[in-house]
CSV table of C-alpha atoms in Angstrom, one decimal:
chain,number,residue,atom,x,y,z
A,1,MET,CA,5.1,21.7,-19.8
A,2,GLU,CA,4.8,18.2,-18.5
A,3,GLN,CA,1.8,16.3,-19.9
A,4,LEU,CA,0.5,13.7,-17.5
A,5,ILE,CA,-1.7,10.7,-17.9
A,6,LEU,CA,-3.4,9.7,-14.6
A,7,ILE,CA,-4.8,6.3,-14.0
A,8,GLY,CA,-7.2,6.7,-11.2
A,9,ASN,CA,-10.8,7.1,-10.1
A,10,PRO,CA,-12.4,10.3,-11.4
A,11,GLY,CA,-13.8,12.7,-8.8
A,12,ASN,CA,-12.2,11.1,-5.7
A,13,ARG,CA,-10.0,13.0,-3.3
A,14,ARG,CA,-6.7,12.0,-4.9
A,15,THR,CA,-7.7,12.9,-8.5
A,16,ALA,CA,-9.3,16.1,-7.4
A,17,GLY,CA,-6.3,17.1,-5.4
A,18,LEU,CA,-3.9,16.5,-8.2
A,19,GLN,CA,-6.0,18.4,-10.8
A,20,GLU,CA,-6.4,21.3,-8.4
A,21,ALA,CA,-2.6,21.5,-7.9
A,22,ARG,CA,-2.1,21.5,-11.7
A,23,ARG,CA,-4.6,24.3,-12.1
A,24,GLN,CA,-2.8,26.4,-9.4
A,25,LEU,CA,0.5,25.9,-11.1
A,26,GLY,CA,-0.9,26.9,-14.5
A,27,MET,CA,-0.7,23.4,-16.0
A,28,GLU,CA,-3.1,21.7,-18.3
A,29,PRO,CA,-5.3,19.1,-16.5
A,30,ALA,CA,-4.0,15.6,-16.4
A,31,ARG,CA,-5.6,13.2,-18.9
A,32,VAL,CA,-7.5,10.8,-16.6
A,33,ILE,CA,-8.0,7.1,-17.5
A,34,PRO,CA,-10.7,5.8,-15.2
A,35,TYR,CA,-9.9,2.4,-13.7
A,36,LEU,CA,-13.4,1.3,-14.4
A,37,GLU,CA,-13.1,2.0,-18.2
A,38,LEU,CA,-9.8,0.2,-18.3
A,39,LEU,CA,-11.2,-2.9,-16.5
A,40,GLN,CA,-14.3,-2.9,-18.7
A,41,GLY,CA,-12.2,-2.7,-21.9
A,42,ASN,CA,-13.7,0.6,-22.9
A,43,THR,CA,-10.3,2.4,-23.2
A,44,THR,CA,-6.6,1.8,-23.3
A,45,LEU,CA,-3.4,3.6,-22.6
A,46,ALA,CA,-2.8,4.0,-26.3
A,47,GLU,CA,-6.1,5.8,-26.8
A,48,ALA,CA,-5.4,8.2,-24.0
A,49,ALA,CA,-1.9,9.0,-25.4
A,50,ALA,CA,-3.3,9.6,-28.9
A,51,LYS,CA,-5.6,12.3,-27.5
A,52,LEU,CA,-2.5,14.2,-26.2
A,53,ARG,CA,-1.0,14.5,-29.7
A,54,LEU,CA,2.5,14.0,-28.5
A,55,PRO,CA,5.3,14.6,-31.0
A,56,GLY,CA,7.2,11.6,-32.4
A,57,ASP,CA,7.9,9.0,-29.8
A,58,ALA,CA,7.8,11.5,-26.9
A,59,ALA,CA,6.4,9.9,-23.8
A,60,PRO,CA,4.1,11.7,-21.3
A,61,MET,CA,4.5,11.2,-17.5
A,62,LEU,CA,2.4,8.3,-16.4
A,63,ARG,CA,0.9,8.2,-13.0
A,64,ILE,CA,-0.9,5.3,-11.4
A,65,ASP,CA,-3.0,6.3,-8.4
A,66,ALA,CA,-4.8,4.1,-5.8
A,67,PRO,CA,-7.7,2.1,-7.1
A,68,GLY,CA,-9.7,2.4,-3.8
A,69,GLU,CA,-12.9,4.2,-2.9
A,70,ASP,CA,-14.9,2.7,-5.8
A,71,PHE,CA,-16.8,-0.5,-5.2
A,72,GLN,CA,-17.3,-1.2,-8.9
A,73,VAL,CA,-13.5,-1.1,-9.4
A,74,GLU,CA,-13.0,-3.3,-6.4
A,75,ARG,CA,-15.4,-5.9,-7.8
A,76,MET,CA,-13.9,-5.7,-11.3
A,77,LEU,CA,-10.4,-6.3,-9.8
A,78,ILE,CA,-11.6,-9.4,-7.9
A,79,SER,CA,-13.1,-10.6,-11.2
A,80,LEU,CA,-9.9,-10.0,-13.1
A,81,GLY,CA,-8.1,-12.1,-10.4
A,82,ALA,CA,-10.4,-15.1,-11.0
A,83,PRO,CA,-8.8,-18.4,-12.1
A,84,ASP,CA,-11.2,-18.7,-15.0
A,85,VAL,CA,-10.5,-15.3,-16.6
A,86,ARG,CA,-9.2,-15.4,-20.2
A,87,ALA,CA,-5.6,-16.5,-20.6
A,88,GLU,CA,-4.6,-13.2,-22.2
A,89,HIS,CA,-5.6,-11.4,-18.9
A,90,GLN,CA,-3.5,-13.6,-16.7
A,91,ASP,CA,-0.2,-11.7,-16.9
A,92,GLU,CA,1.3,-12.2,-13.5
A,93,ARG,CA,4.8,-11.0,-14.2
A,94,LEU,CA,4.5,-8.6,-11.2
A,95,LEU,CA,3.0,-11.1,-8.7
A,96,ALA,CA,5.8,-12.3,-6.5
A,97,TYR,CA,3.7,-15.0,-4.8
A,98,GLY,CA,1.6,-15.9,-7.8
A,99,THR,CA,2.1,-19.7,-7.3
A,100,ILE,CA,0.3,-19.6,-4.0
A,101,PRO,CA,-3.3,-20.4,-4.7
A,102,ASP,CA,-6.0,-18.0,-3.5
A,103,PRO,CA,-8.3,-19.6,-0.9
A,104,HIS,CA,-11.8,-20.4,-2.1
A,105,PRO,CA,-11.5,-18.4,-5.3
A,106,LEU,CA,-14.5,-16.8,-6.9
A,107,GLY,CA,-15.2,-17.3,-10.6
A,108,GLU,CA,-15.1,-14.3,-13.0
A,109,GLN,CA,-18.9,-14.0,-13.2
A,110,GLU,CA,-19.4,-14.9,-9.5
A,111,ALA,CA,-17.1,-12.0,-8.6
A,112,LEU,CA,-19.1,-9.6,-10.8
A,113,SER,CA,-22.3,-10.5,-8.8
A,114,ILE,CA,-20.9,-9.3,-5.5
A,115,ARG,CA,-23.1,-6.7,-3.8
A,116,GLU,CA,-21.6,-3.8,-1.9
A,117,GLN,CA,-21.6,-4.0,1.9
A,118,THR,CA,-19.8,-1.1,3.7
A,119,GLY,CA,-16.6,-2.2,5.3
A,120,ARG,CA,-16.8,-5.8,4.1
A,121,LEU,CA,-13.6,-7.6,3.0
A,122,TYR,CA,-14.5,-9.8,0.1
A,123,HIS,CA,-11.4,-11.6,-1.2
A,124,PRO,CA,-8.2,-9.6,-0.6
A,125,SER,CA,-5.8,-12.1,-2.2
A,126,GLN,CA,-7.9,-12.4,-5.4
A,127,TRP,CA,-8.3,-8.6,-5.5
A,128,PHE,CA,-4.5,-8.3,-5.3
A,129,ARG,CA,-4.0,-10.8,-8.0
A,130,GLY,CA,-6.4,-8.8,-10.2
A,131,PHE,CA,-4.6,-5.6,-9.4
A,132,MET,CA,-1.2,-7.1,-10.3
A,133,ARG,CA,-2.6,-8.5,-13.5
A,134,LEU,CA,-3.8,-5.0,-14.4
A,135,LEU,CA,-0.4,-3.4,-13.5
A,136,GLY,CA,1.3,-6.0,-15.7
A,137,ARG,CA,-1.0,-5.1,-18.6
A,138,LEU,CA,-0.3,-1.4,-18.2
A,139,GLU,CA,3.5,-2.0,-18.0
A,140,ARG,CA,3.3,-4.1,-21.2
A,141,GLU,CA,1.2,-1.5,-23.1
A,142,ALA,CA,3.6,1.3,-22.1
A,143,GLU,CA,6.6,-0.7,-23.3
A,144,GLU,CA,4.8,-1.2,-26.7
A,145,LEU,CA,4.0,2.5,-27.0
A,146,TRP,CA,7.3,4.2,-26.0
A,147,PRO,CA,11.0,3.1,-25.9
A,148,TYR,CA,11.3,4.5,-22.4
A,149,PRO,CA,8.0,5.0,-20.6
A,150,PHE,CA,8.2,7.7,-17.9
A,151,TRP,CA,6.3,6.4,-14.9
A,152,VAL,CA,6.0,8.6,-11.7
A,153,ASN,CA,6.0,5.2,-9.9
A,154,ALA,CA,6.6,2.3,-12.2
A,155,PRO,CA,4.2,-0.7,-12.0
A,156,GLN,CA,7.0,-3.0,-10.9
A,157,ASP,CA,7.8,-0.8,-7.9
A,158,ILE,CA,4.1,-0.3,-7.0
A,159,ALA,CA,3.8,-4.1,-7.0
A,160,CYS,CA,6.7,-4.5,-4.7
A,161,MET,CA,5.6,-1.7,-2.3
A,162,PHE,CA,2.1,-3.0,-2.3
A,163,ASP,CA,3.2,-6.5,-1.1
A,164,LYS,CA,4.5,-6.2,2.5
A,165,ARG,CA,6.3,-9.5,2.1
A,166,VAL,CA,8.3,-8.2,-0.8
A,167,THR,CA,8.8,-4.7,0.7
A,168,GLY,CA,10.3,-6.2,3.9
A,169,ARG,CA,12.7,-8.4,1.9
A,170,ILE,CA,13.9,-5.6,-0.4
A,171,LEU,CA,14.5,-3.2,2.6
A,172,SER,CA,16.2,-5.9,4.6
A,173,GLU,CA,18.5,-6.8,1.7
A,174,ALA,CA,19.3,-3.1,1.3
A,175,GLY,CA,20.5,-3.0,4.9
A,176,LEU,CA,17.8,-0.7,6.1
A,177,PRO,CA,16.4,-1.0,9.7
A,178,VAL,CA,13.2,-2.9,9.6
A,179,PRO,CA,11.2,-5.0,12.2
A,180,LYS,CA,12.6,-8.5,12.5
A,181,LEU,CA,10.8,-11.0,10.4
A,182,LEU,CA,9.2,-13.9,12.4
A,183,ALA,CA,9.5,-16.3,9.5
A,184,PRO,CA,8.9,-16.5,5.7
A,185,PRO,CA,5.3,-16.8,4.7
A,186,GLU,CA,5.6,-20.4,3.6
A,187,GLU,CA,6.6,-21.4,7.2
A,188,LEU,CA,3.4,-19.8,8.6
A,189,PRO,CA,0.5,-21.5,6.9
A,190,HIS,CA,-1.9,-21.3,9.9
A,191,TYR,CA,-2.4,-20.2,13.5
A,192,GLU,CA,-0.8,-23.3,15.1
A,193,ALA,CA,2.4,-22.9,13.1
A,194,LEU,CA,2.5,-19.2,13.9
A,195,ARG,CA,2.3,-19.9,17.7
A,196,GLU,CA,4.9,-22.6,17.4
A,197,VAL,CA,7.4,-20.4,15.7
A,198,MET,CA,6.7,-17.6,18.1
A,199,LEU,CA,7.5,-19.9,21.0
A,200,GLN,CA,10.6,-21.4,19.3
A,201,LYS,CA,12.1,-18.0,18.6
A,202,GLY,CA,11.0,-16.3,21.8
A,203,MET,CA,9.2,-13.6,19.8
A,204,HIS,CA,6.0,-13.2,21.9
A,205,ARG,CA,4.7,-9.8,20.5
A,206,ILE,CA,4.2,-9.6,16.7
A,207,PHE,CA,2.3,-7.7,14.1
A,208,VAL,CA,0.4,-9.8,11.5
A,209,LYS,CA,-0.3,-7.7,8.4
A,210,LEU,CA,-2.3,-8.6,5.4
A,211,ALA,CA,0.3,-8.5,2.6
A,212,SER,CA,-1.8,-6.4,0.3
A,213,GLY,CA,-3.7,-4.4,2.9
A,214,SER,CA,-3.8,-0.7,2.9
A,215,GLY,CA,-4.3,1.6,5.9
A,216,ALA,CA,-4.9,-0.6,8.9
A,217,CYS,CA,-6.9,-3.2,6.9
A,218,GLY,CA,-5.9,-6.6,8.0
A,219,VAL,CA,-3.4,-5.6,10.7
A,220,VAL,CA,-3.3,-7.5,14.0
A,221,ALA,CA,-1.1,-6.6,17.0
A,222,TYR,CA,-0.8,-10.0,18.6
A,223,GLN,CA,0.8,-11.1,21.8
A,224,LEU,CA,1.2,-14.5,23.4
A,225,ASN,CA,2.1,-15.3,27.0
A,226,PRO,CA,4.6,-18.1,26.7
A,227,ARG,CA,4.0,-19.3,30.3
A,228,THR,CA,0.2,-19.3,30.4
A,229,GLY,CA,-0.8,-19.4,26.7
A,230,ALA,CA,-3.0,-16.4,27.2
A,231,GLU,CA,-3.3,-14.2,24.1
A,232,VAL,CA,-4.5,-10.8,23.1
A,233,ALA,CA,-5.1,-9.4,19.6
A,234,VAL,CA,-5.8,-5.8,18.8
A,235,THR,CA,-7.1,-5.2,15.3
A,236,THR,CA,-9.7,-3.5,13.1
A,237,LEU,CA,-10.6,-6.9,11.6
A,238,GLY,CA,-14.0,-8.3,12.6
A,239,VAL,CA,-16.0,-11.3,11.7
A,240,GLU,CA,-19.7,-12.1,11.5
A,241,GLN,CA,-20.7,-15.7,12.0
A,242,HIS,CA,-23.6,-17.3,10.0
A,243,LEU,CA,-25.2,-20.7,10.4
A,244,THR,CA,-25.9,-21.4,6.7
A,245,ARG,CA,-23.2,-19.5,4.9
A,246,PRO,CA,-19.5,-18.7,5.3
A,247,PRO,CA,-18.4,-16.1,7.9
A,248,VAL,CA,-18.2,-12.5,6.7
A,249,TYR,CA,-15.0,-10.5,7.5
A,250,TYR,CA,-15.0,-6.7,7.6
A,251,ASN,CA,-12.8,-3.8,8.5
A,252,ALA,CA,-13.9,-1.5,11.3
A,253,ILE,CA,-13.0,2.1,12.0
A,254,LYS,CA,-12.2,1.4,15.7
A,255,PRO,CA,-9.9,-1.4,16.8
A,256,TYR,CA,-11.2,-4.4,18.7
A,257,ARG,CA,-9.5,-6.2,21.5
A,258,TYR,CA,-9.9,-10.0,21.4
A,259,THR,CA,-8.8,-12.5,24.1
A,260,GLU,CA,-10.8,-15.6,23.1
A,261,GLN,CA,-8.7,-18.1,21.3
A,262,LYS,CA,-11.4,-19.4,19.0
A,263,THR,CA,-11.9,-15.9,17.5
A,264,ILE,CA,-8.2,-15.1,17.3
A,265,ARG,CA,-7.5,-18.4,15.6
A,266,GLN,CA,-10.2,-17.7,13.0
A,267,LEU,CA,-9.0,-14.2,12.3
A,268,LEU,CA,-5.3,-15.1,12.0
A,269,ASN,CA,-6.0,-18.2,9.9
A,270,TRP,CA,-8.0,-16.0,7.5
A,271,LEU,CA,-5.1,-13.5,7.2
A,272,LEU,CA,-2.5,-16.2,6.8
A,273,THR,CA,-4.4,-18.0,4.0
A,274,HIS,CA,-4.8,-14.7,2.1
A,275,GLY,CA,-1.1,-13.9,2.4
A,276,ALA,CA,0.4,-12.1,5.4
A,277,HIS,CA,3.7,-10.5,6.5
A,278,VAL,CA,4.5,-11.3,10.1
A,279,GLU,CA,7.1,-9.2,12.0
A,280,GLN,CA,8.3,-8.4,15.5
A,281,TRP,CA,6.2,-5.8,17.3
A,282,VAL,CA,8.4,-2.7,17.7
A,283,ALA,CA,7.5,-0.7,20.8
A,284,LYS,CA,6.8,2.8,19.4
A,285,ALA,CA,7.9,6.0,21.1
A,286,THR,CA,5.2,7.8,22.9
A,287,TYR,CA,4.0,11.4,23.3
A,288,GLN,CA,1.7,12.3,26.2
A,289,GLY,CA,0.8,8.7,26.7
A,290,ARG,CA,0.1,7.9,23.1
A,291,ALA,CA,2.2,5.8,20.7
A,292,PHE,CA,3.2,7.5,17.5
A,293,ASP,CA,4.9,6.9,14.2
A,294,VAL,CA,5.7,9.3,11.3
A,295,ARG,CA,4.3,9.3,7.8
A,296,GLN,CA,7.2,10.8,5.9
A,297,LEU,CA,6.7,11.7,2.2
A,298,VAL,CA,9.7,11.4,0.0
A,299,VAL,CA,9.7,13.0,-3.5
A,300,ASP,CA,12.5,12.7,-6.0
A,301,GLY,CA,14.9,11.5,-3.3
A,302,GLN,CA,14.1,14.3,-0.9
A,303,ALA,CA,12.2,14.0,2.4
A,304,CYS,CA,9.5,16.7,2.4
A,305,HIS,CA,6.0,16.6,4.0
A,306,SER,CA,5.6,14.7,7.3
A,307,ILE,CA,3.0,14.2,9.9
A,308,ALA,CA,3.1,12.3,13.2
A,309,ARG,CA,0.2,9.9,13.9
A,310,LEU,CA,-0.7,9.4,17.6
A,311,SER,CA,-2.9,6.7,19.0
A,312,LYS,CA,-3.9,5.1,22.3
A,313,THR,CA,-3.7,1.7,20.5
A,314,PRO,CA,-0.7,0.1,18.8
A,315,ILE,CA,-2.3,0.9,15.4
A,316,THR,CA,-1.8,4.5,14.4
A,317,ASN,CA,-3.4,4.9,10.9
A,318,LEU,CA,-5.1,8.3,10.5
A,319,HIS,CA,-8.5,7.0,9.3
A,320,LEU,CA,-8.9,5.3,12.7
A,321,LYS,CA,-9.3,8.8,14.2
A,322,SER,CA,-5.7,9.0,15.3
A,323,GLU,CA,-4.5,12.5,16.1
A,324,ARG,CA,-2.3,14.3,13.6
A,325,MET,CA,0.6,16.5,14.8
A,326,GLY,CA,3.6,18.2,13.3
A,327,LEU,CA,7.0,16.9,14.3
A,328,LYS,CA,8.1,20.4,15.5
A,329,GLU,CA,4.8,20.8,17.3
A,330,MET,CA,5.6,17.7,19.3
A,331,GLY,CA,9.0,19.1,20.2
A,332,LEU,CA,11.0,16.4,18.4
A,333,PRO,CA,14.7,17.6,18.2
A,334,GLU,CA,16.0,18.5,14.8
A,335,GLU,CA,18.5,15.6,14.8
A,336,ILE,CA,15.6,13.1,15.2
A,337,ARG,CA,13.5,14.8,12.5
A,338,GLN,CA,16.6,14.6,10.3
A,339,ALA,CA,17.1,10.9,11.1
A,340,VAL,CA,13.5,10.2,10.2
A,341,GLY,CA,13.9,12.0,6.8
A,342,GLU,CA,17.2,10.3,6.0
A,343,CYS,CA,15.8,6.9,6.9
A,344,ALA,CA,12.8,7.5,4.6
A,345,GLU,CA,15.0,8.7,1.8
A,346,GLN,CA,17.1,5.5,2.0
A,347,ALA,CA,14.0,3.4,2.0
A,348,LEU,CA,12.7,4.9,-1.3
A,349,SER,CA,16.1,4.6,-2.8
A,350,ALA,CA,15.6,0.8,-2.6
A,351,PHE,CA,12.9,1.3,-5.3
A,352,PRO,CA,14.8,3.0,-8.1
A,353,HIS,CA,11.9,3.2,-10.5
A,354,SER,CA,9.8,5.4,-8.3
A,355,MET,CA,9.6,9.2,-7.7
A,356,LEU,CA,7.6,9.2,-4.5
A,357,ALA,CA,6.3,7.2,-1.6
A,358,GLY,CA,4.8,7.8,1.8
A,359,VAL,CA,7.2,6.0,4.2
A,360,ASP,CA,6.0,5.0,7.7
A,361,VAL,CA,8.9,5.5,10.1
A,362,LEU,CA,8.7,4.1,13.6
A,363,LEU,CA,10.8,5.5,16.4
A,364,ARG,CA,11.8,2.9,19.0
A,365,ASN,CA,10.6,3.7,22.4
A,366,GLY,CA,13.4,5.1,24.6
A,367,SER,CA,16.2,5.3,21.9
A,368,TYR,CA,14.1,7.1,19.2
A,369,THR,CA,16.1,5.0,16.7
A,370,PRO,CA,14.2,5.1,13.3
A,371,VAL,CA,12.8,1.9,11.8
A,372,VAL,CA,11.1,1.6,8.4
A,373,GLY,CA,7.6,0.2,8.9
A,374,GLU,CA,6.1,0.3,5.4
A,375,LEU,CA,6.2,2.1,2.0
A,376,ASN,CA,3.0,3.3,0.4
A,377,PRO,CA,3.3,4.2,-3.3
A,378,PHE,CA,0.0,6.2,-2.9
A,379,GLY,CA,1.0,7.7,0.5
A,380,ASP,CA,0.8,11.4,-0.5
A,381,LEU,CA,-2.8,12.1,0.5
A,382,LEU,CA,-1.8,14.4,3.5
A,383,TYR,CA,-4.2,17.1,4.4
A,384,ARG,CA,-3.2,20.5,5.6
A,385,VAL,CA,0.5,19.7,5.5
A,386,SER,CA,2.9,22.0,3.6
A,387,TYR,CA,6.6,22.0,2.7
A,388,GLN,CA,8.2,25.2,1.5
A,389,GLY,CA,4.8,26.6,1.0
A,390,TYR,CA,3.4,23.8,-1.2
A,391,GLY,CA,1.0,21.0,-0.6
A,392,THR,CA,2.0,17.5,-1.5
A,393,TYR,CA,0.6,17.4,-5.1
A,394,ALA,CA,2.0,20.8,-6.0
A,395,TRP,CA,5.4,19.9,-4.6
A,396,GLU,CA,5.4,16.7,-6.6
A,397,LEU,CA,4.5,18.5,-9.8
A,398,LYS,CA,7.3,21.1,-9.3
A,399,ARG,CA,9.8,18.2,-8.9
A,400,LEU,CA,8.6,16.3,-12.0
A,401,PRO,CA,11.0,18.0,-14.5
A,402,ASP,CA,14.0,17.2,-12.3
A,403,PHE,CA,12.8,13.6,-11.9
A,404,ARG,CA,12.4,13.3,-15.7
A,405,SER,CA,15.9,14.7,-16.3
A,406,TRP,CA,17.4,12.3,-13.8
A,407,LYS,CA,15.5,9.3,-15.3
A,408,GLU,CA,16.6,10.2,-18.8
A,409,ARG,CA,20.2,10.3,-17.7
A,410,SER,CA,19.7,7.0,-15.9
A,411,LEU,CA,18.2,5.4,-19.0
A,412,ALA,CA,21.0,6.7,-21.2
A,413,GLY,CA,23.4,5.0,-18.9
A,414,GLY,CA,21.5,1.8,-18.9
A,415,ILE,CA,20.9,1.6,-15.2
A,416,ALA,CA,17.1,2.1,-14.9
A,417,GLY,CA,15.8,-0.9,-16.7
A,418,GLY,CA,14.7,-4.3,-15.5
A,419,THR,CA,11.9,-5.5,-13.3
A,420,ALA,CA,12.0,-5.6,-9.5
A,421,THR,CA,10.7,-8.8,-8.0
C-alpha cells in the first residue's frame, strides 16, 4: 500500500479531501507535514519519514499541496523571501527570475510583524521567492534521504508551473498552442513600455498576469484604443490610497472595470514590478452569452475530470462566482471534448516530473480551437465532479501505483533526472 507524506495545511479543504479519499479506499492516512511547522523549523522531511518506518532506502510518495488559506504560512513565506534571511535559507535553485530584485523588500522580522487584512496583497514577489526557497530546501532534503525521491509533482515542476513566465516559455518551446507573448518580462518594466510595445506590435488587447498569482489574483484584461488612447482594464485587483503611508493593494471577489489612466497605470506598474506575464487576449468561445474556458485535470498522462467555467466578464475563475457546467451538459461535441483533453495531456507532458495538473484550456471563439492558458500543479480541487465514478483525489490515489511503476522505469533508464528551469 502506498505510503504518502503530504506537505500542506492541516484541516483545510485540500488536506481533508485527500484524507477522506484515502479512508474511502482503505488506505492509511497520509503523514501530514504542516507548512507552518516546516517554516518555523519545528519539523523536517526526515523526521516525518522516520515515523513511517520504511524498509531500507524505500521512498514514500511525496506530495506538496498548495500553501494557501493560512495567513501565518503566508507571512512566514514572505519572511523567508526577505533579503536579510540567513544565507543557508537562500537556496534559489528553483527561482527562474531570482536575479530580478523584489520591489521595496521587507526585512525578515518586518515581514513577521504583518497583520492580517482580508483580501490584502502584501508582497507577492517576496512571497514567491520564499516559496521557491522552501521548495528548493525540500528538494535538497529528499535527495539526501533517498536515491530517487518519488514526488507526485516534483518541486522543480511546481516551480515552473507556478511561474507563468516559465510555463509559457516551456509550452511554447514544446510546440503547444498558447496565447502569443507580447514581449519578454525584461522588455516591459513599466506601464509606458507596455503601451509602447502594444502599439508597435499592433496587439491592442492583452492579459497581464501576476507571474506567481493563483486564481484570478493579479490578472488584468487590458485593452488600448490605438487611435484615441482610451483604455479599459477589467480586474479583481484594487487599490486603497493613503496620504501618509503607501497604497494598499487587494484582491476582490468581483471584477472591477477601470477607465481612468491614473489608476490603470498604478495597477499595471505594481504588477510589472512584482513580475508579470503579458500575453495576447484570446477571445474565448461563448455559451448563452457568457465566455467560458475549461479546467481539465490530467492524472498520470490521462485527461479525466473537467469542468467548464462561464462568466459575463473575461475572467472565468470559479471563486469569482462563475458558473460551473459539465462539457456534455453544454452540448460540446465529442470531438471538441477530445481535443480539449488531448491538448491538456500534451501540456502536462512538457513537465515530465509531475503526475497531475489542472490545465486551463481556452477554446477560440468561432473555431473552438484549443489553446493552453495555464497549468496549476494544485488544480485538482474540483467539487462534485466525477470520472469513472471517482472524485479527483480518489482517482489520483488509484493511479499512484501506475505512476510509481512508470517513474521507476524512467529512472532506471536515466531519463527522469535533472532540474527544469
